[in-house]
CSV table of C-alpha atoms in Angstrom, one decimal:
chain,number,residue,atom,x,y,z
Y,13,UNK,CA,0.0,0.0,0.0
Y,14,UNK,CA,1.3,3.3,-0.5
Y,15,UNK,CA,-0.1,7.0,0.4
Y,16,UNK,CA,-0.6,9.5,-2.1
Y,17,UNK,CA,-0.8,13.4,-0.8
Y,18,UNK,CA,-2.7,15.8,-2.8
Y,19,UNK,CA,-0.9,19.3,-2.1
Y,20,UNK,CA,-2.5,23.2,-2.4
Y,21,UNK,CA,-5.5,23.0,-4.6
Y,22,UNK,CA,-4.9,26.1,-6.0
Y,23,UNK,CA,-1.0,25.5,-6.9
Y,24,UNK,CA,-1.1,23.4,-9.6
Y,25,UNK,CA,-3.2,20.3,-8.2
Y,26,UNK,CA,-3.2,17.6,-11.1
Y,27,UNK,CA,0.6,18.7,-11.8
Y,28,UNK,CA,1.2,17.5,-8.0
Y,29,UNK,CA,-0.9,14.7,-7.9
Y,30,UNK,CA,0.7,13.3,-11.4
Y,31,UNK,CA,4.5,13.7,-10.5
Y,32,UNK,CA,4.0,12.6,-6.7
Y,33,UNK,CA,1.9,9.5,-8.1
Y,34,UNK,CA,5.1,8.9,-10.8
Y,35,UNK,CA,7.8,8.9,-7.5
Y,36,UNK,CA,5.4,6.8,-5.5
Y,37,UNK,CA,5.4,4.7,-8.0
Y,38,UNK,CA,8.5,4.5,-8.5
Y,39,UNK,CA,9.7,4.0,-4.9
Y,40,UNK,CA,7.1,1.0,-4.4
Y,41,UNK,CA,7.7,-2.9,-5.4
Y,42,UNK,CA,5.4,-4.5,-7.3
Y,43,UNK,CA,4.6,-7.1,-5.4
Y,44,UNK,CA,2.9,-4.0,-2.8
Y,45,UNK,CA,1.4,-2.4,-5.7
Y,46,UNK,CA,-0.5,-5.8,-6.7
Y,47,UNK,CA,-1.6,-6.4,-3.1
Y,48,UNK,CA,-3.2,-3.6,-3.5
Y,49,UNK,CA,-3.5,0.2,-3.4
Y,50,UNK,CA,-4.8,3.0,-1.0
Y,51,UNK,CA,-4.7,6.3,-1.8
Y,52,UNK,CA,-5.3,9.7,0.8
Y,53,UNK,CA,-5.6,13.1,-0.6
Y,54,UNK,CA,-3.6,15.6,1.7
Y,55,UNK,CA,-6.5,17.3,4.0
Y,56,UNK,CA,-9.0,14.7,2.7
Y,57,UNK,CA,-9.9,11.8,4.9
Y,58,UNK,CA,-11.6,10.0,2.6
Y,59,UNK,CA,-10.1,6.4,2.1
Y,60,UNK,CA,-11.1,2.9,0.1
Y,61,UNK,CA,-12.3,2.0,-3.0
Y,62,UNK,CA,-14.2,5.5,-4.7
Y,63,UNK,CA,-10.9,7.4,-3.6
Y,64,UNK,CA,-8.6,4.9,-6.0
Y,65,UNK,CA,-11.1,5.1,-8.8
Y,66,UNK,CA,-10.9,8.8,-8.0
Y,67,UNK,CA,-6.7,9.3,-8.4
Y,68,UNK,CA,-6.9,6.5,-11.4
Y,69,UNK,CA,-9.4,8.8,-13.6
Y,70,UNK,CA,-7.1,11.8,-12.6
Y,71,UNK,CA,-4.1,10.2,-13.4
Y,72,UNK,CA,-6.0,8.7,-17.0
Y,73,UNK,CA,-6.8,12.9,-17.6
Y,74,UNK,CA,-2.6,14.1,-16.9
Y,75,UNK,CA,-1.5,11.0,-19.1
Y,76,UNK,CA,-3.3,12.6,-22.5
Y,77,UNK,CA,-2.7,16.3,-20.7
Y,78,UNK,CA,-0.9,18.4,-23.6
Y,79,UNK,CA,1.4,20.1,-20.8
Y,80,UNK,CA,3.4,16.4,-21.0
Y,81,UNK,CA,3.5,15.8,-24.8
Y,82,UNK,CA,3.3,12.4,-24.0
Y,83,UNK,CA,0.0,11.6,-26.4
Y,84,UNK,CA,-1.5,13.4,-29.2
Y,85,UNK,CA,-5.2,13.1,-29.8
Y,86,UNK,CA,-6.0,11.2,-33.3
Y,87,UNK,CA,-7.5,12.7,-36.5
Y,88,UNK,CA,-11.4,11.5,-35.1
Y,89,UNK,CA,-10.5,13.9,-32.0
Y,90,UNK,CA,-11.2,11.3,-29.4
Y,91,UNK,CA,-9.0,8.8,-29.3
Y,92,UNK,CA,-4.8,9.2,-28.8
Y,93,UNK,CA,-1.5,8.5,-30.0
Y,94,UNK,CA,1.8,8.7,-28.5
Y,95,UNK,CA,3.6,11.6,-29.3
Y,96,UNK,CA,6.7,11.3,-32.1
Y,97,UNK,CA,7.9,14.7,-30.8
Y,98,UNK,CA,7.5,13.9,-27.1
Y,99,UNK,CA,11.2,14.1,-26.8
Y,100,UNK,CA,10.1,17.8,-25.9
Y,101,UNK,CA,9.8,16.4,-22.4
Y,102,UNK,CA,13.5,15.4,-21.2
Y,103,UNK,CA,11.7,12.9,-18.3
Y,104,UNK,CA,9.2,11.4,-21.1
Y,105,UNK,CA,10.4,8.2,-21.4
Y,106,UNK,CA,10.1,7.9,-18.0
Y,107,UNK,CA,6.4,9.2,-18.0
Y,108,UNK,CA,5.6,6.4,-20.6
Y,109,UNK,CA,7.2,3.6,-18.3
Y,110,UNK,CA,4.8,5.6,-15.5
Y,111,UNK,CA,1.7,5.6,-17.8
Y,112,UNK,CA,2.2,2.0,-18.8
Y,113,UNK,CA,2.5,1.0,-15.0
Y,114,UNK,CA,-1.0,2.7,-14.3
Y,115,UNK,CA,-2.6,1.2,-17.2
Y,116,UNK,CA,-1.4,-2.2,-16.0
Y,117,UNK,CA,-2.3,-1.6,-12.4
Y,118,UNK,CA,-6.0,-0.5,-13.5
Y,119,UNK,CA,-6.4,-3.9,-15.6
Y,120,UNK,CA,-5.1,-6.0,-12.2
Y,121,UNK,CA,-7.3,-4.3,-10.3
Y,122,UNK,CA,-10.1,-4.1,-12.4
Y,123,UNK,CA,-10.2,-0.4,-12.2
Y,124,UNK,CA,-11.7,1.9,-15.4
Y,125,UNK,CA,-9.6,4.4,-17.4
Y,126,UNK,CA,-11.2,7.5,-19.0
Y,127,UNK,CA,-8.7,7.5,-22.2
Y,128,UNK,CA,-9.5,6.2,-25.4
Y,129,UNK,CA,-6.4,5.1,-27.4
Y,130,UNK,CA,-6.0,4.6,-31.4
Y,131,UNK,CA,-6.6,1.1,-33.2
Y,132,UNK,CA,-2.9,0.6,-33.8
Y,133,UNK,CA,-1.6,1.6,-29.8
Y,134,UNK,CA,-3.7,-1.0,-28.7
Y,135,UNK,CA,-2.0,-3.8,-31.4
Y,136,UNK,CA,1.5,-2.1,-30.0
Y,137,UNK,CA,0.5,-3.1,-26.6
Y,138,UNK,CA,-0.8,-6.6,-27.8
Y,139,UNK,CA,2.0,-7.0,-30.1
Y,140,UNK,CA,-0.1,-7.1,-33.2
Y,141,UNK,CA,1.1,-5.5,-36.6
Y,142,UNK,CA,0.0,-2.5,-37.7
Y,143,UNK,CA,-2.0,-2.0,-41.0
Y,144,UNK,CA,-2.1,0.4,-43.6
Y,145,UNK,CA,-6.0,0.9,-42.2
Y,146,UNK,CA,-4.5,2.3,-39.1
Y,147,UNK,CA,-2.8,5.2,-40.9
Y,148,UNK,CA,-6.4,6.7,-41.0
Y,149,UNK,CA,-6.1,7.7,-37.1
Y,150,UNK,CA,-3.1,10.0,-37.5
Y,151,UNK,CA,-3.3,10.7,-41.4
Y,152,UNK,CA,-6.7,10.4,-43.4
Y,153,UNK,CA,-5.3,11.5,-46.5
Y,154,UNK,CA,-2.1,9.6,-46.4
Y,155,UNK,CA,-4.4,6.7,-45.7
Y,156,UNK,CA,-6.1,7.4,-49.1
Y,157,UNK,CA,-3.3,7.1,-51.1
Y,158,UNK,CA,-1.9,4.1,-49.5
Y,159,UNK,CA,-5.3,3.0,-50.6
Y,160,UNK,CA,-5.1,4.0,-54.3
Y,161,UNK,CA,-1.6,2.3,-54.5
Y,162,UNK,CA,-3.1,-1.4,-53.4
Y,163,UNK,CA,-6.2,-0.8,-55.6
Y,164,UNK,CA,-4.3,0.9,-59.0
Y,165,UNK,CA,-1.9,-0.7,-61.7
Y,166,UNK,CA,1.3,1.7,-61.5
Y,167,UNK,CA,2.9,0.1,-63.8
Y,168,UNK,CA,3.1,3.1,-66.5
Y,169,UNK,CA,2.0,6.1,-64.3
Y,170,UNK,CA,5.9,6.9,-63.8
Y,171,UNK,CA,5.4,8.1,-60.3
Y,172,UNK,CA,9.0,6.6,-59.7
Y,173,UNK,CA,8.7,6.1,-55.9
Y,174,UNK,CA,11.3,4.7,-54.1
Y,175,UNK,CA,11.4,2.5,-51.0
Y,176,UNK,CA,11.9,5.5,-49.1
Y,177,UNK,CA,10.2,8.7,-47.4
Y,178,UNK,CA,11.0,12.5,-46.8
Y,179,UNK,CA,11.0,13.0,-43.0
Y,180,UNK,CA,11.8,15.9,-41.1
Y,181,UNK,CA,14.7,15.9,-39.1
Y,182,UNK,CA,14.9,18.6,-36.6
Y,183,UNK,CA,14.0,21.1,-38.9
Y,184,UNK,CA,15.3,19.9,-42.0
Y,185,UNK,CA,14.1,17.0,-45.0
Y,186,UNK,CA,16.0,14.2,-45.3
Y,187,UNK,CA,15.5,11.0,-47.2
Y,188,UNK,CA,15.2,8.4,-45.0
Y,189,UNK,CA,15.1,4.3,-46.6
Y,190,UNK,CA,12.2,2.3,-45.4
Y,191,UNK,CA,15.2,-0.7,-46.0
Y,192,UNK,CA,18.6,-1.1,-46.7
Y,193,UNK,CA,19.6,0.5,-50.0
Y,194,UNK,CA,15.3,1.6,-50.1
Y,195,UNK,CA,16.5,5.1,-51.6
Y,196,UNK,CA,17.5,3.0,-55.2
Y,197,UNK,CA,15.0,0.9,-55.0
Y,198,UNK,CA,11.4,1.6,-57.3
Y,199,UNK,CA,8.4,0.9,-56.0
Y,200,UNK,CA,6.7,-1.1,-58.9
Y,201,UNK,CA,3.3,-3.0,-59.1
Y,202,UNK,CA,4.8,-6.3,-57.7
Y,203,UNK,CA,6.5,-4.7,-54.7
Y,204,UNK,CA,4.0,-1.9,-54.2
Y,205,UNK,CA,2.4,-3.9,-51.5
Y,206,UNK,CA,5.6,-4.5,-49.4
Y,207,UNK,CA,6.0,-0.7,-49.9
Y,208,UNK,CA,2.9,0.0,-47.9
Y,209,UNK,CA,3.4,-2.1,-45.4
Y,210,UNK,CA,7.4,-0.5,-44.8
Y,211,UNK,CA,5.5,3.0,-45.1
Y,212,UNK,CA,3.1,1.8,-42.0
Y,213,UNK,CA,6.0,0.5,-39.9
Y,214,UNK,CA,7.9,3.3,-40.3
Y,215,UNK,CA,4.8,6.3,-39.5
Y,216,UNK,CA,2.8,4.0,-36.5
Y,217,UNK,CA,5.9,1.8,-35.0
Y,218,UNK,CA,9.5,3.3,-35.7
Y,219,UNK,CA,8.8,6.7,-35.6
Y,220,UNK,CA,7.2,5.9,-32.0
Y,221,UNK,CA,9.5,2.8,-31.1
Y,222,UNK,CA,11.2,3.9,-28.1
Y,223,UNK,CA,7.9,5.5,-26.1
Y,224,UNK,CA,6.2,2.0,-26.7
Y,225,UNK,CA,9.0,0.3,-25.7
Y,226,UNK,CA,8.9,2.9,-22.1
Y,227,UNK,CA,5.3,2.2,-21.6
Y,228,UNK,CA,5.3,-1.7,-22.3
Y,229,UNK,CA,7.8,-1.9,-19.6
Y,230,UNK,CA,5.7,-0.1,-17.4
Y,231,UNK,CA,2.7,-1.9,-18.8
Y,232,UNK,CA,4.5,-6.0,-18.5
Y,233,UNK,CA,5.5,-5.2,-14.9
Y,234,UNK,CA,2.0,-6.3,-13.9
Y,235,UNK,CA,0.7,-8.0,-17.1
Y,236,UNK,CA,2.4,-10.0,-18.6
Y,237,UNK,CA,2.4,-10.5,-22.7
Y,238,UNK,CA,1.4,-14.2,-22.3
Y,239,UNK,CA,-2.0,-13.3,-20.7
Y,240,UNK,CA,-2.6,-9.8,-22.7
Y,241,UNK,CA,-1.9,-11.5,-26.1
Y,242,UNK,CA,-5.2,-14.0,-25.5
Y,243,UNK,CA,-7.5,-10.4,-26.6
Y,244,UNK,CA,-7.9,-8.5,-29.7
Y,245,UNK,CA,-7.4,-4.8,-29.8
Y,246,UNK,CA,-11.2,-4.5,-29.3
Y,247,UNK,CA,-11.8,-6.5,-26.2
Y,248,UNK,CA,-8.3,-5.0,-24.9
Y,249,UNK,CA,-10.1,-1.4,-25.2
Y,250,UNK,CA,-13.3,-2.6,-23.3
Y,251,UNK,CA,-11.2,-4.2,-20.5
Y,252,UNK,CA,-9.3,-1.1,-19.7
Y,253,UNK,CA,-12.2,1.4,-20.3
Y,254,UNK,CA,-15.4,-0.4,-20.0
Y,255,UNK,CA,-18.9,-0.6,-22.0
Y,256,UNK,CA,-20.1,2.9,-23.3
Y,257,UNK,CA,-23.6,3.3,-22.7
Y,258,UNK,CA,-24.9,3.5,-26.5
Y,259,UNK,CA,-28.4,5.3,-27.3
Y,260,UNK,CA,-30.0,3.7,-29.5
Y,261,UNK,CA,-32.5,5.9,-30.4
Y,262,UNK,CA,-29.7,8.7,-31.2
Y,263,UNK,CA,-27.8,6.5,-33.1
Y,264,UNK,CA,-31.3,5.6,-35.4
Y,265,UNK,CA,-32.2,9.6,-35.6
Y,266,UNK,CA,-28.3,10.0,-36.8
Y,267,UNK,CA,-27.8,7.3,-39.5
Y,268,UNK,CA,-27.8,7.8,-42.9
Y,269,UNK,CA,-28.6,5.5,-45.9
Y,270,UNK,CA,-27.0,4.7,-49.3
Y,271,UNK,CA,-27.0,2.3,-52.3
Y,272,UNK,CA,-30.6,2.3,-52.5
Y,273,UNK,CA,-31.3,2.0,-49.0
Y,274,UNK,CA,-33.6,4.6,-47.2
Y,275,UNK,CA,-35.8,4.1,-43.5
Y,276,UNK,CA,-38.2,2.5,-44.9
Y,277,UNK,CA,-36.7,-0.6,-46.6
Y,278,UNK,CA,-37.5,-3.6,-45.1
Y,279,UNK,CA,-33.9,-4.7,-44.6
Y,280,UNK,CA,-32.9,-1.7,-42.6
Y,281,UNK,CA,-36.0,-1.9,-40.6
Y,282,UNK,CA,-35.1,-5.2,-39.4
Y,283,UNK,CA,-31.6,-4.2,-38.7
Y,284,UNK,CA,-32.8,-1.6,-36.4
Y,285,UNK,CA,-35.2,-4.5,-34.8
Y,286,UNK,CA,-32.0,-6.0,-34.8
Y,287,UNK,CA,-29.9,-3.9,-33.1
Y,288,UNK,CA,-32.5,-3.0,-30.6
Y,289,UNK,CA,-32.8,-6.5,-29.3
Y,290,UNK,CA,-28.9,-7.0,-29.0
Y,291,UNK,CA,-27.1,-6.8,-25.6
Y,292,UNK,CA,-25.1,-3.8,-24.9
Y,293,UNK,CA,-21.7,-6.1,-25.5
Y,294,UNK,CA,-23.0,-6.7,-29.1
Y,295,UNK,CA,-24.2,-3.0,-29.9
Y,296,UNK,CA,-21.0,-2.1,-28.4
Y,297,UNK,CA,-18.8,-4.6,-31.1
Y,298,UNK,CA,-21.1,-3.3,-33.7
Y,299,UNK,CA,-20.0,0.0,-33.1
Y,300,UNK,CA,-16.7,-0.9,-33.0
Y,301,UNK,CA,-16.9,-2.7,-36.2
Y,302,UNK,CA,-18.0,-0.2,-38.0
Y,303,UNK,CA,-16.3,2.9,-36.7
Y,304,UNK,CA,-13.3,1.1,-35.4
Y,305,UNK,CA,-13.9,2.5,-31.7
Y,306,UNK,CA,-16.5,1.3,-29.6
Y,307,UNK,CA,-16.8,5.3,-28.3
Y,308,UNK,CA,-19.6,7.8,-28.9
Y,309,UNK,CA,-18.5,11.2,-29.5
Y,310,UNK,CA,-19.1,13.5,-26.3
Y,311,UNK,CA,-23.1,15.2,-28.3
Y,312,UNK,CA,-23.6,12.1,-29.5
Y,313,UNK,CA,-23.8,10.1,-32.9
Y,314,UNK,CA,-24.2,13.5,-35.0
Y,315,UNK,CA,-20.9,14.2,-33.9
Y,316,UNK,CA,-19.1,10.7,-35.5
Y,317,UNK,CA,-15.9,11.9,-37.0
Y,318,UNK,CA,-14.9,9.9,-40.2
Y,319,UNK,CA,-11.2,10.6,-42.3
Y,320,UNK,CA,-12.3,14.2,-43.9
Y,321,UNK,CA,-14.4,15.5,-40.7
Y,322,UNK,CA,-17.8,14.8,-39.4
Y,323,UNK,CA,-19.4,11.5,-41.1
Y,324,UNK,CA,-22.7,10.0,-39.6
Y,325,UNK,CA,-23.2,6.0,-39.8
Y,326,UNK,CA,-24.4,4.7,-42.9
Y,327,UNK,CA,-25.9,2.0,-44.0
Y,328,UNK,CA,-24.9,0.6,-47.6
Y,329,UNK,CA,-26.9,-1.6,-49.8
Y,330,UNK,CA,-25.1,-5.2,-51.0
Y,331,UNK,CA,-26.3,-7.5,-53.4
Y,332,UNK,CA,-27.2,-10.6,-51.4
Y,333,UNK,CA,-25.4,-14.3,-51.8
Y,334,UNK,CA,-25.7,-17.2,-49.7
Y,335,UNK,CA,-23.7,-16.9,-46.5
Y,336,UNK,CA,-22.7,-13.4,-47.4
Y,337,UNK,CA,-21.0,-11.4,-43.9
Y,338,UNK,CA,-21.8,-8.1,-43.6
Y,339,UNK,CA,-18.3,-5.8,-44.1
Y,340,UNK,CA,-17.5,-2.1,-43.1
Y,341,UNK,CA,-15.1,0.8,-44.3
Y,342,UNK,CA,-14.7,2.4,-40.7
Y,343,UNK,CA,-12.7,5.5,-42.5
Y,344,UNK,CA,-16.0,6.6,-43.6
Y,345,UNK,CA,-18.5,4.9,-40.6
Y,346,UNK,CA,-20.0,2.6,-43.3
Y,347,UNK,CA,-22.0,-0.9,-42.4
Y,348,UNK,CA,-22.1,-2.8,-46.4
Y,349,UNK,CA,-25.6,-4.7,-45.1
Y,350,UNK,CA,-26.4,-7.3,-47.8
Y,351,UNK,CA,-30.0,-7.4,-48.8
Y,352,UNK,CA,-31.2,-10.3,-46.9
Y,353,UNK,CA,-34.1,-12.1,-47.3
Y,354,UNK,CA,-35.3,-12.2,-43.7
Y,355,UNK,CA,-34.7,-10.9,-40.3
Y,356,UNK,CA,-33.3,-13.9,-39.0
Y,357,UNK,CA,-30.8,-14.1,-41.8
Y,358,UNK,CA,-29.4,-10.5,-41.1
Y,359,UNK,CA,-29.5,-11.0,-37.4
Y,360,UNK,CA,-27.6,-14.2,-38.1
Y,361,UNK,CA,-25.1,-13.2,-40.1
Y,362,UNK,CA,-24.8,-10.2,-38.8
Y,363,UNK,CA,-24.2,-11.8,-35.2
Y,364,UNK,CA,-21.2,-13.9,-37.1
Y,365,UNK,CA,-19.8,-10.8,-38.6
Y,366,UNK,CA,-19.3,-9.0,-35.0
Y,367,UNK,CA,-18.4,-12.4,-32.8
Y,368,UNK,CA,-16.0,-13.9,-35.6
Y,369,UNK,CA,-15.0,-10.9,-38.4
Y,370,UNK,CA,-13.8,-8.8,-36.2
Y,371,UNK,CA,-10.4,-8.6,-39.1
Y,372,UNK,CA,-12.6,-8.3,-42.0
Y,373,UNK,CA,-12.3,-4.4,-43.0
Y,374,UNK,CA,-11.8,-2.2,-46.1
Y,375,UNK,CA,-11.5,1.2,-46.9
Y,376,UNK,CA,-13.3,3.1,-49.3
């Protein structure tokens, strides 16, 4: 157990409660820190468990606060990313260690965290590759192109890329290889894909490398890879910030329609029978499925963020085969919903499609 002393309000309280929480830390073995934790607020005499779920959803707020440049908040505004430029910060490595410790601690102890975190931070932590699908959360745009590289023949569009990017290097652009010899190397139609995938690595992974390496061994002191590794990124985000209450209701008001689909079809009237009779696990994985985070925008679904700015859910009409899964583009919040011939068909596949396709994405 350790004691945690929360100093003048008025001077700077979450500053104080943030470093003093890092050094206590710190200064504690683990094997105290897993027994369990109590927590006193200096001139409080509150104690127990409301007190700890107090100082963890501080301590989730100063992890994302922009005075540490330790995370920057993700093109959909609600999710974040570890910082490429948190260097700014001489003691940030030692911050991310810190943050990784209290995201462990939370999961041993069952306790909630109010931060969101991008697709691909959650596959650092599980040790999952990254995709070029998770360049969306930093870079929409960059995303796109990536995109129009996998889908087009470049053959004879002489855009002579190499296996190699412009970065900026404390001020200045330098060519930097995405492999060895990368900056003589064309990308061509046969390689193009291995291009993508070096052009992922390097924007989500290497330029980030050493603050996920700080915060997984903060993270591993209290769980271990072995047991993290048996969840997805999806279920990893629900364990360490719980089930979102979803309104239905706003979500129905605030959902578009497209490839023929409108309100009144009967296939999207019995997807919204659908949805209404799921749990709040399965509306939750639905959300996630399509929008690639199972969180609601503080206002609501009208405020869904997509790769170019606001985007409501939509609904997508698909021609309907036997078996056929439903598929999403979660750049642009969009559910592809096969016509099926009965309620019990969609619900049924659409069931599969959340429990079992939880991989099966594309991008518009």
């Amino acid at each position: 157990h350790f004691l945690l002393y929360r100093y003048d309000f008025f001077l700077s309280l979450t500053d104080s409660i943030f470093r003093s929480s890092c050094e206590m830390v710190s200064k504690s073995t683990n094997e105290k820190l897993k027994q369990g934790i109590a927590v006193r607020f200096h001139g409080e005499e509150g104690m127990g468990q409301g007190v700890v779920r107090e100082w963890f959803d501080i301590l989730s707020n100063e992890i994302i606060n922009p005075d540490y440049a330790l995370f920057t908040q993700s093109a959909d505004g609600t999710t974040f990313q570890p910082n490429s430029n948190s260097s700014v910060n001489p003691d940030h490595l030692n911050y991310f260690q810190f943050a990784g410790q209290i995201l462990g601690l939370a999961l041993y102890h069952r306790q909630l965290v109010n931060i969101y975190f991008t697709r691909s931070f959650y596959k650092h932590i599980l040790g999952i590759p990254v995709n070029y699908q998770d360049v969306s959360s930093i870079d929409p745009e960059y995303a796109k192109n990536l995109q129009w590289i996998l889908d087009n023949d470049i053959s004879d569009l002489g855009l002579e890329l190499t296996f190699s990017v412009e970065t900026d290097v404390f001020g200045a652009m330098e060519e930097m290889p995405l492999k060895p010899g990368g900056t003589s190397i064309l990308v061509t139609q046969d390689n193009k894909a291995e291009y993508v995938q070096l052009v992922t690595e390097l924007r989500m992974t290497r330029a980030i490398q050493p603050q996920i390496n700080a915060f997984l061994q903060g993270f591993h002191t209290f769980i271990p890879p072995s047991l993290i590794q048996l969840f997805d990124e999806y279920e990893l985000e629900l364990l360490l910030s719980g089930m979102p209450e979803i309104d239905v209701q706003d979500w129905y008001r605030n959902t578009e329609y497209t490839s023929g689909y409108d309100p009144q079809e009967p296939v999207v009237q019995w997807f919204w029978e659908v949805v209404n009779s799921l749990t709040q696990e399965e509306r939750v994985l639905l959300l996630q499925f399509v929008t690639g985070s199972s969180r609601v925008p503080h206002g609501g679904f009208a405020y869904l963020m997509g790769g170019s700015g606001l985007q409501k859910f939509t609904v997508a009409a698909v021609p309907y085969t036997s078996n056929l899964l439903p598929t999403s583009s979660t750049c642009i919040n969009m559910l592809k919903l096969p016509e099926y011939p009965s309620q019990e068909v969609l619900r049924d596949r659409l069931l599969v499609a959340l429990h079992c396709g939880s991989y099966g994405y594309t991008m518009a």
